[in-house]
XYZ file of C-alpha atoms in Angstrom:
291
model
C 46.919 108.558 -217.086
C 44.671 111.363 -216.313
C 42.988 112.145 -212.712
C 39.870 109.995 -214.451
C 41.834 106.878 -214.645
C 42.655 106.894 -211.104
C 39.401 107.764 -210.242
C 38.205 104.315 -212.204
C 41.303 102.548 -211.042
C 40.058 103.377 -207.493
C 36.147 102.519 -207.479
C 36.197 99.388 -209.511
C 38.965 98.443 -206.555
C 37.320 99.214 -203.729
C 33.771 98.042 -204.881
C 35.009 95.165 -207.342
C 32.712 95.467 -209.837
C 32.551 97.024 -213.253
C 28.901 97.231 -213.395
C 28.534 98.843 -210.077
C 31.372 101.625 -210.565
C 29.868 102.551 -213.379
C 26.694 103.105 -211.978
C 28.781 105.578 -209.351
C 30.511 107.669 -212.208
C 28.052 107.555 -214.536
C 30.019 106.101 -217.219
C 29.173 103.174 -219.177
C 31.095 99.227 -218.106
C 32.700 98.593 -221.019
C 33.954 102.397 -220.760
C 35.078 101.677 -216.959
C 36.985 98.390 -218.991
C 38.542 100.003 -221.566
C 40.502 102.533 -219.182
C 41.427 100.350 -216.943
C 42.536 98.436 -219.815
C 44.352 101.487 -221.200
C 45.630 102.229 -217.805
C 47.203 98.431 -217.713
C 48.579 98.665 -221.164
C 50.564 102.338 -219.845
C 51.897 100.713 -216.514
C 52.976 97.280 -218.604
C 51.402 95.171 -215.590
C 47.846 94.498 -214.527
C 46.489 96.175 -211.406
C 42.727 93.961 -211.305
C 41.777 90.160 -211.662
C 38.648 90.149 -213.703
C 36.370 86.816 -212.526
C 32.558 85.667 -213.012
C 32.199 86.434 -209.458
C 33.901 90.042 -209.693
C 37.197 91.690 -209.386
C 40.000 91.985 -207.087
C 43.532 93.100 -207.506
C 46.390 92.207 -208.220
C 49.516 92.163 -206.066
C 50.858 95.288 -208.267
C 47.295 96.746 -207.832
C 47.433 96.375 -203.898
C 50.755 98.171 -203.968
C 49.299 101.180 -206.628
C 46.201 102.065 -204.931
C 48.157 103.760 -201.929
C 49.628 106.135 -204.254
C 46.444 106.325 -206.278
C 44.486 107.508 -203.455
C 47.104 109.791 -202.754
C 47.094 111.560 -205.727
C 43.391 111.809 -205.420
C 42.969 113.455 -201.678
C 45.573 115.343 -202.940
C 43.376 117.056 -205.662
C 40.402 116.652 -203.601
C 42.476 119.163 -200.854
C 43.740 121.038 -203.618
C 39.805 121.653 -204.197
C 38.832 122.544 -200.656
C 41.997 125.256 -200.829
C 41.135 127.030 -203.827
C 37.431 127.095 -202.576
C 38.619 128.741 -198.955
C 40.075 131.129 -200.492
C 37.503 132.225 -202.648
C 35.439 132.546 -199.284
C 33.451 128.740 -199.799
C 33.515 126.506 -196.995
C 32.799 123.244 -199.280
C 34.357 119.672 -200.019
C 34.394 116.143 -199.212
C 35.731 114.046 -196.080
C 35.897 110.376 -196.020
C 36.158 109.088 -192.357
C 36.085 105.725 -190.999
C 34.115 104.278 -187.911
C 33.867 101.319 -185.895
C 30.448 99.995 -184.857
C 30.106 101.623 -181.544
C 30.510 105.050 -182.492
C 28.633 104.597 -185.959
C 25.580 103.709 -183.783
C 26.064 106.301 -180.938
C 28.454 109.311 -181.707
C 28.109 109.424 -185.886
C 24.146 110.690 -186.285
C 24.338 113.512 -184.000
C 28.032 114.462 -185.219
C 26.929 114.093 -188.459
C 23.863 116.502 -188.261
C 25.687 119.137 -186.136
C 28.481 118.728 -188.467
C 26.365 119.380 -191.529
C 24.386 122.459 -189.925
C 27.303 124.180 -189.259
C 28.586 122.968 -192.840
C 25.994 122.170 -195.447
C 28.272 122.317 -198.504
C 30.765 120.008 -196.995
C 29.933 116.345 -198.210
C 30.846 113.641 -195.281
C 31.516 110.176 -196.534
C 31.059 107.104 -193.912
C 32.993 103.982 -194.191
C 31.697 101.286 -190.850
C 34.122 98.331 -190.318
C 36.266 96.271 -187.109
C 39.387 98.376 -186.010
C 41.211 96.775 -188.961
C 39.333 97.766 -190.887
C 39.557 101.762 -189.877
C 43.434 101.420 -190.021
C 43.779 99.809 -193.345
C 42.027 102.737 -194.516
C 43.285 105.427 -192.850
C 47.241 103.791 -193.994
C 45.904 103.561 -197.113
C 44.289 106.988 -198.035
C 41.056 105.392 -198.651
C 39.426 107.165 -195.548
C 40.680 111.037 -194.681
C 40.699 110.025 -190.797
C 38.807 107.645 -188.631
C 37.891 106.672 -185.057
C 40.207 104.014 -183.475
C 40.356 102.794 -179.971
C 44.025 104.311 -178.989
C 45.947 100.795 -178.798
C 44.189 99.778 -182.314
C 45.674 103.255 -183.565
C 49.422 101.583 -183.602
C 51.705 103.608 -185.491
C 48.638 106.306 -186.785
C 48.969 109.226 -184.907
C 45.875 109.751 -182.453
C 44.045 112.083 -180.569
C 42.589 110.288 -177.049
C 38.764 111.573 -176.434
C 37.458 109.612 -174.813
C 37.225 106.524 -171.700
C 34.743 103.833 -172.431
C 34.913 101.713 -169.431
C 34.748 97.587 -170.325
C 31.578 95.329 -168.299
C 30.855 92.254 -168.280
C 28.034 91.176 -169.518
C 25.929 87.656 -168.047
C 22.595 86.797 -168.794
C 19.622 88.467 -166.931
C 19.387 87.368 -162.766
C 22.140 84.615 -163.472
C 24.235 86.089 -160.214
C 22.630 85.621 -156.723
C 21.553 88.068 -154.504
C 23.570 90.101 -152.775
C 26.684 89.070 -155.172
C 29.362 92.071 -155.245
C 28.784 95.254 -157.604
C 31.918 93.921 -159.939
C 33.173 91.247 -161.226
C 36.989 89.773 -160.326
C 38.690 87.648 -162.402
C 38.227 85.010 -160.445
C 34.417 84.755 -161.365
C 35.195 85.546 -164.926
C 37.139 81.629 -164.301
C 34.124 79.844 -163.954
C 32.440 80.790 -166.705
C 32.293 80.172 -170.720
C 33.084 82.864 -173.171
C 31.697 84.279 -176.662
C 34.503 86.101 -177.827
C 34.956 88.205 -180.743
C 38.262 88.073 -183.585
C 40.697 90.486 -182.211
C 40.133 93.142 -184.978
C 36.980 93.634 -183.220
C 37.860 93.857 -180.105
C 41.766 94.316 -179.294
C 41.298 96.294 -175.699
C 39.779 92.995 -174.649
C 42.251 90.764 -175.893
C 44.448 92.459 -173.884
C 42.675 93.122 -170.863
C 42.386 88.774 -171.176
C 46.296 88.584 -171.840
C 47.101 91.121 -169.022
C 45.327 89.335 -165.904
C 46.302 86.385 -166.950
C 42.950 85.303 -167.957
C 42.884 81.940 -170.330
C 39.378 81.914 -171.816
C 38.024 78.319 -173.969
C 35.219 79.452 -175.860
C 32.823 77.600 -178.769
C 31.118 80.602 -179.957
C 34.102 83.182 -181.735
C 31.336 85.837 -184.148
C 31.936 89.443 -184.799
C 29.566 92.173 -184.504
C 29.206 93.357 -180.723
C 24.883 92.705 -180.436
C 25.250 89.070 -181.994
C 27.698 88.501 -179.256
C 24.978 90.129 -176.226
C 22.247 88.118 -177.955
C 24.374 84.720 -177.283
C 24.747 85.801 -173.921
C 20.965 86.825 -172.972
C 20.612 83.147 -174.029
C 22.794 81.566 -171.819
C 25.533 80.589 -173.730
C 27.756 81.966 -171.766
C 29.143 85.923 -170.689
C 31.462 88.478 -172.365
C 33.157 91.584 -172.005
C 32.154 94.817 -173.909
C 32.999 97.965 -173.525
C 30.298 100.626 -171.932
C 28.935 102.814 -175.642
C 28.417 99.706 -176.493
C 25.527 98.621 -173.709
C 24.070 101.513 -174.559
C 20.057 100.898 -175.669
C 20.641 97.043 -176.350
C 17.515 95.614 -177.384
C 18.697 91.790 -175.038
C 17.406 91.108 -171.558
C 21.498 90.373 -169.955
C 23.062 92.321 -166.628
C 26.504 94.276 -166.776
C 28.568 94.600 -163.882
C 32.373 96.879 -163.765
C 35.355 94.508 -164.669
C 37.833 94.719 -161.274
C 40.374 95.860 -161.681
C 38.898 98.173 -163.390
C 40.123 99.051 -167.374
C 39.095 100.927 -170.336
C 39.373 101.859 -173.951
C 40.792 105.429 -174.910
C 38.733 105.536 -178.684
C 40.311 108.868 -180.138
C 40.557 110.334 -183.633
C 43.593 109.408 -186.111
C 44.737 110.893 -189.012
C 47.846 109.894 -190.763
C 49.143 113.918 -191.402
C 47.377 116.087 -188.849
C 49.257 119.230 -189.949
C 48.166 118.717 -193.513
C 44.636 118.011 -193.572
C 42.637 119.340 -196.078
C 40.494 122.585 -195.359
C 37.319 120.063 -194.950
C 38.959 117.638 -192.845
C 40.516 120.205 -190.710
C 37.237 121.354 -189.715
C 35.860 117.820 -189.474
C 38.195 116.633 -187.440
C 38.440 120.364 -185.190
C 34.054 119.284 -184.899
C 35.238 116.180 -183.124
C 37.355 117.859 -180.995
C 34.759 119.562 -179.643
C 32.722 117.234 -179.282
C 33.602 114.253 -177.390
C 36.695 115.324 -175.708
C 36.596 114.851 -172.417
C 40.797 113.693 -171.232
């Protein structure tokens, strides 16, 4: 098998379509299909399941993909090392981010980095904490932003303390109320909650303070949660970073006891980074490390 075979398999597996993989790689769908079939014949087992709705990984394919990612990442690292020896700062870096980092930090980060390293291409993957963890763990992304509590066994460099706030409908508290919201006041409210993969730090806060909430609203993204709060369907907890430039009419207060999520930059092997990855990693530390 060749590096092109691995690249075809990786692209088709990530995109879920032979047609879209062909468009990305500049090949025909029949060439993609033939390459995968030849790969499967050589391996002795199927790596992709074909159906009318698209393609998905088989169990064998799921086990194989991280190794294919590692081979392709090693090839990219080799190319970057050679370019560095020739005095060229070039290559490609794949970075994974969750929503609030994507909207608040990423535009400035990309702009400032590409101003210094115009020949380094950055590919962005945006998703939940669980998505980012999976992408880093399986070699889909070179590095990514996570909260320290969601990094699990991936090494992470803490960057920034992001306080949690309690968010309520605009004007719903009486005049003269405390400048913060404590656990007992939270108990009196209906909550709008998100899945644990999205707000692991908030779930930890609720458990640590024995706050057993009941909610009929389980959504995924931050804006949907805050929109429901703005319309009076309950309250929610949100990191301060999320609440910047929110377009909805809500009030937000510090919580008591005070708590925060710690945002960091995570990578599997910081000592073996490709040159371009190392440049972006260091650039992030310079821009955002405040703890």
